[in-house]
Amino acid sequence: MIQNNVNLLDLNTFGIGVLAKHFSRFESVEKLKLLLENQSKEEILILGGGSNILFTKDFNGIVLKNEIKGFKTIEEHKDDVVVESGAGENWHEFVLKCIDNNFCGLENLSLIPGSVGASPMQNIGAYGVEIKDVFEKLSAYHIPSGEIHEFNHSQCEFGYRESVFKRKLKGQYVILNVSFRLSKKSKINSSYGAIESELKKMRIINPSIKDISNAVIAIRSSKLPNPKLIGNAGSFFKNPVVDRMILNEIQKNYEDVPFYATDHDDKVKLPAGWLIEKAGWKGKTFEHYGVHKMQALVLVNYGNANGNEILELSNQIINDINQKFGVTLEREVNIL
Ligand code: FAD
Ligand code: EPU
């Protein structure tokens, strides 16, 4: 049941070959319970699709890969439904299943790699939608007590690429299933500029949720490297939220710097990809790793890079952006 010294190369989208001292898969909470009860007090890593992790060393503990499946409608109303998915379902396949059932709300999140269970961890988001917009509840196994706890929306403390599971409750819970409240009425969200222009290109005037999904897939495929071909974990850094004064400073040299409003008048969000490109890093390659040529926010492994090389590159970028713009970038990817 538990394997020793397992190479995780094919289990993380960065394609980093490190060893897990112990490794097992679990398809049910019963199996998870058994595995946790029988293991000595070693470090535990719950693994989904491995698409938001950079391994920098062998993992000297037990890696448990979540394979809990399931898709069911647990509530049905006139205008909406609540759909529950097993945490080990593939996120994109889950989104497509919702679209096939005409359940609206997740189509803008098409093609995000990884598992359903990891989606609340950093409140995944793209193209104007975050899961917090449709999240209903989740169940999670509390590792210290062996109890199953339910979390509603406010208990998850969602923020931009944030949740309580990344902060206060880090390492304490295994998410078992996640439920979303989805609309039965087609509510299109094409406010994100790139979606509008992609729909125009596709000559679509009254888009369905399937059309929105196809537009998002087309945009993503044109910018983001496919991890099956080039190792990466999506955006390596978060987009920084900074004081308006910093924006004003940057505007002295770059009038056209893009920025987004936040809930606070005195703060704006800056696109880290723009900062990294302006600092000259976009497309830079160092033997077998570098900064992607289409999206400067994505660090890539072209072959046999090790995690420390990529981590060191991220440190250099953080220092350089700090010096050039007075902005401190924070990593989005989990470093292990
Ligand atoms: P993993 O990488 O396996 O795990 C991530 C973290 O969550 C780890 O700390 C792990 O221990 C923990 N974890 C995983 N599952 C569980 C569980 N069931 N219970 C408790 N803890 C768990 N993200 C976005 O938000 N928006 C994007 O647009 C986006 N685009 C991407 C594009 C590409 C090409 C790639 C490679 C990544 C992208 N990402 C994006 C990041 C990534 O897809 C998400 O963070 C995703 O939710 C990670 O899922 P995973 O199952 O692979 O998690
Ligand atoms: N930009 C550049 N150069 C670049 C990249 C971007 O100038 O190399 C500029 C763009 O021109 C645009 C702005 O930066 O003006 C934003 O770019 P984009 O729309 O590509 O989005 P992003 O801010 O780089 C964020 C998320 C992505 C998500 C997309 C779409 C973060 C950290 N990243 O990227 O999420 O898919 O928006 O909504 O918030 C992820 O989290 O892993 C991820 C891929």
Short mmCIF file of C-alpha atoms and ligand atoms in Angstrom, two decimals:
data_model
loop_
_atom_site.label_atom_id
_atom_site.label_comp_id
_atom_site.label_asym_id
_atom_site.label_seq_id
_atom_site.Cartn_x
_atom_site.Cartn_y
_atom_site.Cartn_z
CA MET A 1 0.00 0.00 0.00
CA ILE A 2 2.82 2.43 0.86
CA GLN A 3 5.67 2.62 -1.64
CA ASN A 4 9.22 3.72 -0.78
CA ASN A 5 11.47 6.15 -2.67
CA VAL A 6 8.99 7.10 -5.40
CA ASN A 7 10.13 9.50 -8.11
CA LEU A 8 7.64 12.40 -8.38
CA LEU A 9 8.80 13.49 -11.87
CA ASP A 10 5.46 12.70 -13.56
CA LEU A 11 3.41 13.95 -10.61
CA ASN A 12 4.33 17.65 -10.78
CA THR A 13 3.80 19.92 -13.80
CA PHE A 14 7.23 21.56 -13.36
CA GLY A 15 8.68 18.14 -14.22
CA ILE A 16 11.12 18.07 -11.31
CA GLY A 17 12.49 14.63 -10.44
CA VAL A 18 12.67 14.32 -6.65
CA LEU A 19 12.06 11.29 -4.45
CA ALA A 20 9.28 10.87 -1.92
CA LYS A 21 10.45 8.74 1.01
CA HIS A 22 6.95 7.25 1.21
CA PHE A 23 4.05 7.47 -1.24
CA SER A 24 0.48 6.27 -1.48
CA ARG A 25 -2.77 7.11 -3.28
CA PHE A 26 -6.17 7.29 -1.59
CA GLU A 27 -9.57 6.98 -3.24
CA SER A 28 -11.69 7.29 -0.09
CA VAL A 29 -11.65 8.92 3.31
CA GLU A 30 -11.47 5.46 4.89
CA LYS A 31 -8.21 4.73 3.09
CA LEU A 32 -6.87 8.16 4.00
CA LYS A 33 -7.73 7.54 7.65
CA LEU A 34 -5.96 4.18 7.60
CA LEU A 35 -2.85 5.68 6.00
CA LEU A 36 -2.67 8.51 8.50
CA GLU A 37 -3.33 6.28 11.52
CA ASN A 38 -0.55 3.92 10.51
CA GLN A 39 2.14 6.44 9.71
CA SER A 40 4.64 7.61 12.26
CA LYS A 41 4.83 11.34 12.87
CA GLU A 42 6.52 12.10 9.57
CA GLU A 43 5.82 15.11 7.36
CA ILE A 44 2.73 14.80 5.16
CA LEU A 45 2.16 16.27 1.71
CA ILE A 46 -1.29 16.04 0.15
CA LEU A 47 -0.81 16.03 -3.61
CA GLY A 48 -3.43 16.85 -6.24
CA GLY A 49 -2.26 17.45 -9.81
CA GLY A 50 1.09 18.89 -8.66
CA SER A 51 0.48 22.04 -10.74
CA ASN A 52 1.21 24.63 -8.06
CA ILE A 53 4.32 23.13 -6.46
CA LEU A 54 8.06 23.55 -6.99
CA PHE A 55 10.07 20.72 -5.43
CA THR A 56 13.57 21.84 -4.43
CA LYS A 57 14.59 18.65 -2.61
CA ASP A 58 13.56 15.06 -1.95
CA PHE A 59 10.47 14.86 0.25
CA ASN A 60 11.49 13.22 3.51
CA GLY A 61 7.98 12.15 4.55
CA ILE A 62 4.82 10.69 3.07
CA VAL A 63 3.17 12.00 -0.10
CA LEU A 64 -0.54 11.14 -0.29
CA LYS A 65 -2.11 11.58 -3.71
CA ASN A 66 -5.78 12.46 -3.59
CA GLU A 67 -7.88 10.35 -5.99
CA ILE A 68 -11.33 10.75 -4.40
CA LYS A 69 -13.82 10.82 -7.30
CA GLY A 70 -17.49 11.72 -7.62
CA PHE A 71 -19.89 14.21 -9.21
CA LYS A 72 -23.41 14.75 -7.91
CA THR A 73 -26.12 17.35 -7.69
CA ILE A 74 -26.93 17.69 -4.01
CA GLU A 75 -29.55 20.47 -4.28
CA GLU A 76 -31.80 21.48 -7.16
CA HIS A 77 -33.87 24.69 -7.21
CA LYS A 78 -35.78 26.63 -9.86
CA ASP A 79 -32.82 28.88 -10.72
CA ASP A 80 -29.75 27.11 -9.40
CA VAL A 81 -28.17 23.83 -8.33
CA VAL A 82 -25.50 22.83 -5.84
CA VAL A 83 -23.00 20.40 -7.36
CA GLU A 84 -20.55 18.40 -5.24
CA SER A 85 -17.31 17.05 -6.64
CA GLY A 86 -14.80 14.63 -5.15
CA ALA A 87 -11.52 16.42 -4.41
CA GLY A 88 -9.53 14.10 -6.67
CA GLU A 89 -11.50 14.95 -9.83
CA ASN A 90 -9.58 16.80 -12.52
CA TRP A 91 -10.63 20.49 -12.40
CA HIS A 92 -11.05 21.05 -16.15
CA GLU A 93 -13.04 17.82 -16.63
CA PHE A 94 -15.29 18.91 -13.76
CA VAL A 95 -15.83 22.32 -15.43
CA LEU A 96 -16.70 20.62 -18.74
CA LYS A 97 -19.19 18.33 -16.99
CA CYS A 98 -20.92 21.37 -15.46
CA ILE A 99 -21.05 23.05 -18.88
CA ASP A 100 -22.54 19.87 -20.45
CA ASN A 101 -25.26 19.98 -17.79
CA ASN A 102 -25.89 23.68 -18.52
CA PHE A 103 -24.79 24.67 -15.01
CA CYS A 104 -23.30 28.17 -15.32
CA GLY A 105 -20.56 29.82 -13.31
CA LEU A 106 -17.30 27.93 -13.86
CA GLU A 107 -16.79 28.35 -17.62
CA ASN A 108 -14.30 31.24 -17.23
CA LEU A 109 -12.14 28.87 -15.17
CA SER A 110 -11.73 26.35 -18.02
CA LEU A 111 -8.37 24.68 -18.58
CA ILE A 112 -6.84 25.48 -15.17
CA PRO A 113 -4.72 22.41 -14.39
CA GLY A 114 -5.02 20.43 -11.16
CA SER A 115 -7.66 18.89 -8.95
CA VAL A 116 -10.99 20.11 -7.59
CA GLY A 117 -9.67 19.63 -4.04
CA ALA A 118 -6.89 22.17 -4.50
CA SER A 119 -9.19 24.82 -6.01
CA PRO A 120 -10.15 26.39 -2.63
CA MET A 121 -6.53 26.33 -1.40
CA GLN A 122 -5.66 29.48 -3.34
CA ASN A 123 -9.18 30.42 -4.49
CA ILE A 124 -8.23 29.77 -8.11
CA GLY A 125 -9.15 32.51 -10.52
CA ALA A 126 -8.99 33.56 -14.15
CA TYR A 127 -10.72 35.84 -16.65
CA GLY A 128 -12.80 37.79 -14.16
CA VAL A 129 -13.98 34.87 -11.96
CA GLU A 130 -12.65 33.27 -8.78
CA ILE A 131 -14.09 30.13 -7.19
CA LYS A 132 -15.23 32.24 -4.23
CA ASP A 133 -17.92 33.64 -6.59
CA VAL A 134 -19.69 30.26 -6.78
CA PHE A 135 -18.28 28.33 -3.80
CA GLU A 136 -20.90 26.80 -1.47
CA LYS A 137 -19.05 24.55 1.04
CA LEU A 138 -16.40 21.86 1.43
CA SER A 139 -15.69 18.89 3.68
CA ALA A 140 -12.22 18.28 4.99
CA TYR A 141 -10.45 15.70 7.14
CA HIS A 142 -8.80 17.25 10.18
CA ILE A 143 -5.44 15.48 10.44
CA PRO A 144 -4.79 16.07 14.19
CA SER A 145 -8.22 14.81 15.39
CA GLY A 146 -9.34 12.48 12.58
CA GLU A 147 -12.69 14.32 12.43
CA ILE A 148 -14.43 15.54 9.30
CA HIS A 149 -15.30 19.24 9.37
CA GLU A 150 -17.48 21.25 7.01
CA PHE A 151 -16.45 24.78 5.92
CA ASN A 152 -18.86 27.38 4.58
CA HIS A 153 -17.87 30.36 2.46
CA SER A 154 -16.88 32.75 5.24
CA GLN A 155 -14.93 30.08 7.14
CA CYS A 156 -12.66 29.63 4.11
CA GLU A 157 -11.52 33.29 4.35
CA PHE A 158 -10.97 33.58 0.61
CA GLY A 159 -8.82 36.37 -0.80
CA TYR A 160 -6.81 36.90 -3.98
CA ARG A 161 -4.97 33.54 -4.35
CA GLU A 162 -5.58 33.01 -0.62
CA SER A 163 -7.65 30.98 1.83
CA VAL A 164 -7.53 29.95 5.47
CA PHE A 165 -5.96 26.64 4.32
CA LYS A 166 -2.83 28.47 3.13
CA ARG A 167 -2.58 30.52 6.32
CA LYS A 168 -4.00 29.75 9.79
CA LEU A 169 -4.92 26.14 9.00
CA LYS A 170 -1.93 25.30 6.79
CA GLY A 171 -1.15 21.57 6.80
CA GLN A 172 -4.07 20.69 9.06
CA TYR A 173 -6.77 19.59 6.62
CA VAL A 174 -7.25 17.25 3.69
CA ILE A 175 -10.05 18.56 1.47
CA LEU A 176 -12.36 15.66 0.56
CA ASN A 177 -15.06 17.27 -1.57
CA VAL A 178 -16.09 20.74 -2.71
CA SER A 179 -19.57 22.07 -3.58
CA PHE A 180 -20.46 24.95 -5.89
CA ARG A 181 -23.76 26.82 -6.35
CA LEU A 182 -24.23 27.15 -10.10
CA SER A 183 -26.93 28.93 -12.05
CA LYS A 184 -29.41 27.18 -14.35
CA LYS A 185 -29.88 30.49 -16.18
CA SER A 186 -27.14 31.40 -18.63
CA LYS A 187 -25.22 34.27 -17.00
CA ILE A 188 -22.38 35.19 -19.27
CA ASN A 189 -19.31 36.96 -17.86
CA SER A 190 -17.33 38.27 -20.81
CA SER A 191 -16.22 41.49 -19.14
CA TYR A 192 -12.55 40.50 -19.36
CA GLY A 193 -11.33 42.28 -22.50
CA ALA A 194 -9.53 39.35 -24.04
CA ILE A 195 -12.73 37.24 -23.98
CA GLU A 196 -14.66 39.89 -25.95
CA SER A 197 -11.99 40.09 -28.62
CA GLU A 198 -11.66 36.29 -28.82
CA LEU A 199 -15.45 35.95 -29.29
CA LYS A 200 -15.29 38.57 -32.07
CA LYS A 201 -12.52 36.55 -33.71
CA MET A 202 -14.75 33.47 -33.42
CA ARG A 203 -17.65 35.53 -34.94
CA ILE A 204 -19.91 34.79 -31.97
CA ILE A 205 -22.51 37.42 -31.03
CA ASN A 206 -24.67 35.66 -28.40
CA PRO A 207 -22.22 33.37 -26.63
CA SER A 208 -23.27 30.25 -24.74
CA ILE A 209 -21.26 29.12 -21.71
CA LYS A 210 -19.59 26.57 -24.02
CA ASP A 211 -18.50 29.47 -26.28
CA ILE A 212 -17.05 31.31 -23.27
CA SER A 213 -15.18 28.16 -22.28
CA ASN A 214 -13.83 27.75 -25.83
CA ALA A 215 -12.75 31.41 -25.92
CA VAL A 216 -10.93 31.04 -22.58
CA ILE A 217 -9.26 27.83 -23.79
CA ALA A 218 -8.08 29.62 -26.97
CA ILE A 219 -6.66 32.61 -25.03
CA ARG A 220 -4.93 30.42 -22.46
CA SER A 221 -3.46 28.13 -25.12
CA SER A 222 -1.97 31.11 -26.97
CA LYS A 223 -0.12 32.44 -23.89
CA LEU A 224 0.49 29.74 -21.34
CA PRO A 225 2.91 26.86 -21.93
CA ASN A 226 1.31 23.40 -21.94
CA PRO A 227 2.92 21.62 -18.96
CA LYS A 228 2.91 18.35 -20.95
CA LEU A 229 5.44 20.00 -23.28
CA ILE A 230 7.21 22.59 -21.10
CA GLY A 231 7.42 22.24 -17.32
CA ASN A 232 5.77 25.09 -15.39
CA ALA A 233 3.29 25.87 -12.61
CA GLY A 234 1.40 28.79 -14.17
CA SER A 235 2.01 32.24 -12.67
CA PHE A 236 5.06 31.93 -10.45
CA PHE A 237 4.29 35.21 -8.66
CA LYS A 238 1.09 36.93 -7.53
CA ASN A 239 0.14 40.27 -9.01
CA PRO A 240 1.28 42.72 -6.30
CA VAL A 241 -1.13 45.10 -4.57
CA VAL A 242 0.73 48.38 -3.97
CA ASP A 243 0.15 51.92 -2.72
CA ARG A 244 -1.04 54.34 -5.40
CA MET A 245 2.16 56.35 -4.72
CA ILE A 246 4.22 53.52 -6.21
CA LEU A 247 2.00 53.52 -9.30
CA ASN A 248 2.52 57.29 -9.62
CA GLU A 249 6.30 56.79 -9.46
CA ILE A 250 6.21 54.09 -12.18
CA GLN A 251 3.96 56.29 -14.34
CA LYS A 252 6.70 58.95 -14.43
CA ASN A 253 8.70 56.61 -16.69
CA TYR A 254 5.91 54.45 -18.14
CA GLU A 255 2.68 56.35 -18.74
CA ASP A 256 0.95 53.25 -20.07
CA VAL A 257 1.58 50.90 -17.12
CA PRO A 258 -1.54 48.69 -16.80
CA PHE A 259 -3.13 48.54 -13.33
CA TYR A 260 -6.37 47.38 -11.69
CA ALA A 261 -8.50 48.99 -8.99
CA THR A 262 -8.85 47.18 -5.65
CA ASP A 263 -11.40 47.47 -2.82
CA HIS A 264 -9.18 50.17 -1.27
CA ASP A 265 -8.94 53.55 -3.03
CA ASP A 266 -5.29 54.02 -2.05
CA LYS A 267 -4.16 50.60 -3.40
CA VAL A 268 -3.88 49.23 -6.94
CA LYS A 269 -2.94 45.83 -8.33
CA LEU A 270 -0.10 45.78 -10.84
CA PRO A 271 0.46 42.97 -13.38
CA ALA A 272 3.69 41.30 -12.30
CA GLY A 273 4.12 39.98 -15.87
CA TRP A 274 4.36 43.57 -17.14
CA LEU A 275 6.95 44.52 -14.47
CA ILE A 276 9.04 41.42 -15.23
CA GLU A 277 8.88 42.08 -18.97
CA LYS A 278 9.83 45.74 -18.57
CA ALA A 279 12.78 44.68 -16.40
CA GLY A 280 14.04 42.64 -19.36
CA TRP A 281 13.44 39.10 -18.11
CA LYS A 282 10.82 37.90 -20.59
CA GLY A 283 12.10 35.00 -22.71
CA LYS A 284 15.48 34.83 -20.88
CA THR A 285 16.82 31.29 -20.93
CA PHE A 286 19.57 29.74 -18.82
CA GLU A 287 20.51 26.36 -20.35
CA HIS A 288 17.42 24.34 -19.42
CA TYR A 289 15.17 26.77 -17.59
CA GLY A 290 14.03 30.38 -17.81
CA VAL A 291 11.22 32.91 -18.17
CA HIS A 292 8.53 31.99 -20.71
CA LYS A 293 8.69 33.99 -23.94
CA MET A 294 4.91 34.57 -24.19
CA GLN A 295 4.12 35.22 -20.48
CA ALA A 296 6.78 36.71 -18.21
CA LEU A 297 4.92 35.60 -15.08
CA VAL A 298 5.61 31.95 -15.89
CA LEU A 299 8.97 30.36 -15.08
CA VAL A 300 9.69 27.26 -17.14
CA ASN A 301 11.71 24.06 -17.06
CA TYR A 302 12.80 23.10 -20.59
CA GLY A 303 14.33 19.82 -19.47
CA ASN A 304 16.44 18.75 -16.59
CA ALA A 305 16.33 21.82 -14.38
CA ASN A 306 16.29 21.27 -10.66
CA GLY A 307 13.98 23.15 -8.34
CA ASN A 308 16.78 25.18 -6.75
CA GLU A 309 17.81 26.65 -10.10
CA ILE A 310 14.25 27.85 -10.66
CA LEU A 311 13.94 29.10 -7.08
CA GLU A 312 17.23 31.03 -7.48
CA LEU A 313 15.97 32.57 -10.73
CA SER A 314 12.81 33.68 -8.88
CA ASN A 315 15.00 35.28 -6.16
CA GLN A 316 16.94 37.22 -8.81
CA ILE A 317 13.69 38.44 -10.37
CA ILE A 318 12.30 39.49 -6.97
CA ASN A 319 15.48 41.49 -6.20
CA ASP A 320 15.58 43.12 -9.61
CA ILE A 321 11.89 44.16 -9.57
CA ASN A 322 12.41 45.54 -6.07
CA GLN A 323 15.37 47.64 -7.22
CA LYS A 324 13.81 48.84 -10.46
CA PHE A 325 10.22 49.52 -9.32
CA GLY A 326 10.21 49.45 -5.50
CA VAL A 327 7.72 46.56 -5.62
CA THR A 328 8.16 43.29 -3.71
CA LEU A 329 6.84 40.27 -5.60
CA GLU A 330 5.40 37.36 -3.63
CA ARG A 331 5.54 33.81 -4.96
CA GLU A 332 2.25 32.09 -5.79
CA VAL A 333 3.78 28.63 -6.23
CA ASN A 334 4.27 26.44 -3.12
CA ILE A 335 8.00 25.82 -2.58
CA LEU A 336 8.88 22.47 -1.05
P1 FAD B 1 -1.16 20.75 -6.11
O1 FAD B 1 -0.12 21.46 -6.87
O2 FAD B 1 -1.11 19.27 -6.09
O3 FAD B 1 -1.18 21.28 -4.61
C1 FAD B 1 -1.14 22.67 -4.36
C2 FAD B 1 -1.25 22.89 -2.83
O4 FAD B 1 -2.52 22.46 -2.36
C3 FAD B 1 -0.23 22.05 -2.03
O5 FAD B 1 0.11 22.79 -0.88
C4 FAD B 1 -1.01 20.80 -1.64
O6 FAD B 1 -0.52 20.18 -0.48
C5 FAD B 1 -2.39 21.39 -1.42
N1 FAD B 1 -3.48 20.45 -1.71
C6 FAD B 1 -3.78 19.89 -2.91
N2 FAD B 1 -4.90 19.14 -2.82
C7 FAD B 1 -5.29 19.21 -1.52
C8 FAD B 1 -6.40 18.65 -0.79
N3 FAD B 1 -7.31 17.85 -1.35
N4 FAD B 1 -6.49 18.92 0.53
C9 FAD B 1 -5.59 19.73 1.15
N5 FAD B 1 -4.53 20.30 0.50
C10 FAD B 1 -4.40 20.05 -0.82
N6 FAD B 1 -4.10 28.93 -10.87
C11 FAD B 1 -5.06 29.88 -10.89
O7 FAD B 1 -5.59 30.25 -9.83
N7 FAD B 1 -5.46 30.46 -12.05
C12 FAD B 1 -4.95 30.12 -13.25
O8 FAD B 1 -5.34 30.65 -14.27
C13 FAD B 1 -3.93 29.12 -13.27
N8 FAD B 1 -3.36 28.76 -14.44
C14 FAD B 1 -2.39 27.80 -14.45
C15 FAD B 1 -1.83 27.44 -15.68
C16 FAD B 1 -0.85 26.46 -15.75
C17 FAD B 1 -0.26 26.07 -17.08
C18 FAD B 1 -0.43 25.80 -14.55
C19 FAD B 1 0.59 24.71 -14.62
C20 FAD B 1 -0.97 26.17 -13.33
C21 FAD B 1 -1.95 27.18 -13.26
N9 FAD B 1 -2.54 27.59 -12.05
C22 FAD B 1 -3.53 28.54 -12.04
C23 FAD B 1 -2.08 27.00 -10.78
C24 FAD B 1 -2.76 25.64 -10.45
O9 FAD B 1 -3.41 25.12 -11.58
C25 FAD B 1 -3.80 25.78 -9.32
O10 FAD B 1 -3.20 26.31 -8.18
C26 FAD B 1 -4.45 24.44 -8.98
O11 FAD B 1 -5.55 24.65 -8.14
C27 FAD B 1 -3.48 23.46 -8.32
O12 FAD B 1 -4.14 22.22 -8.23
P2 FAD B 1 -3.34 20.88 -7.95
O13 FAD B 1 -4.34 19.82 -7.72
O14 FAD B 1 -2.37 20.64 -9.03
O15 FAD B 1 -2.60 21.23 -6.60
N1 EPU B 2 1.69 41.41 -19.36
C1 EPU B 2 2.83 41.89 -19.95
N2 EPU B 2 3.82 41.00 -20.21
C2 EPU B 2 3.72 39.68 -19.91
C3 EPU B 2 2.56 39.21 -19.29
C4 EPU B 2 1.53 40.10 -19.03
O1 EPU B 2 2.95 43.07 -20.23
O2 EPU B 2 4.67 38.94 -20.20
C5 EPU B 2 0.56 42.35 -19.13
C6 EPU B 2 -0.57 42.10 -20.12
O3 EPU B 2 -0.37 42.78 -21.32
C7 EPU B 2 -1.76 42.61 -19.37
C8 EPU B 2 -1.41 42.28 -17.92
O4 EPU B 2 -0.01 42.11 -17.87
O5 EPU B 2 -1.87 44.00 -19.50
C9 EPU B 2 -2.13 41.04 -17.40
O6 EPU B 2 -1.79 39.91 -18.18
P1 EPU B 2 -2.71 38.61 -18.30
O7 EPU B 2 -4.11 39.00 -18.68
O8 EPU B 2 -2.01 37.63 -19.17
O9 EPU B 2 -2.84 38.07 -16.84
P2 EPU B 2 -1.81 37.94 -15.63
O10 EPU B 2 -2.09 39.05 -14.68
O11 EPU B 2 -0.43 37.82 -16.13
C10 EPU B 2 -3.48 36.56 -14.21
C11 EPU B 2 -3.41 35.34 -13.33
C12 EPU B 2 -3.49 34.08 -14.16
C13 EPU B 2 -4.81 34.08 -14.92
C14 EPU B 2 -4.84 35.32 -15.82
C15 EPU B 2 -6.16 35.48 -16.55
C16 EPU B 2 -2.18 35.92 -11.34
C17 EPU B 2 -0.91 35.79 -10.58
N3 EPU B 2 -2.20 35.35 -12.54
O12 EPU B 2 -2.30 36.56 -15.00
O13 EPU B 2 -3.48 32.96 -13.26
O14 EPU B 2 -4.94 32.93 -15.71
O15 EPU B 2 -4.67 36.51 -14.99
O16 EPU B 2 -7.16 35.88 -15.66
O17 EPU B 2 -3.14 36.50 -10.82
C18 EPU B 2 -2.03 31.44 -12.13
O18 EPU B 2 -2.47 31.92 -11.08
O19 EPU B 2 -1.22 30.48 -12.16
C19 EPU B 2 -2.48 31.99 -13.41
C20 EPU B 2 -2.02 31.59 -14.60
#
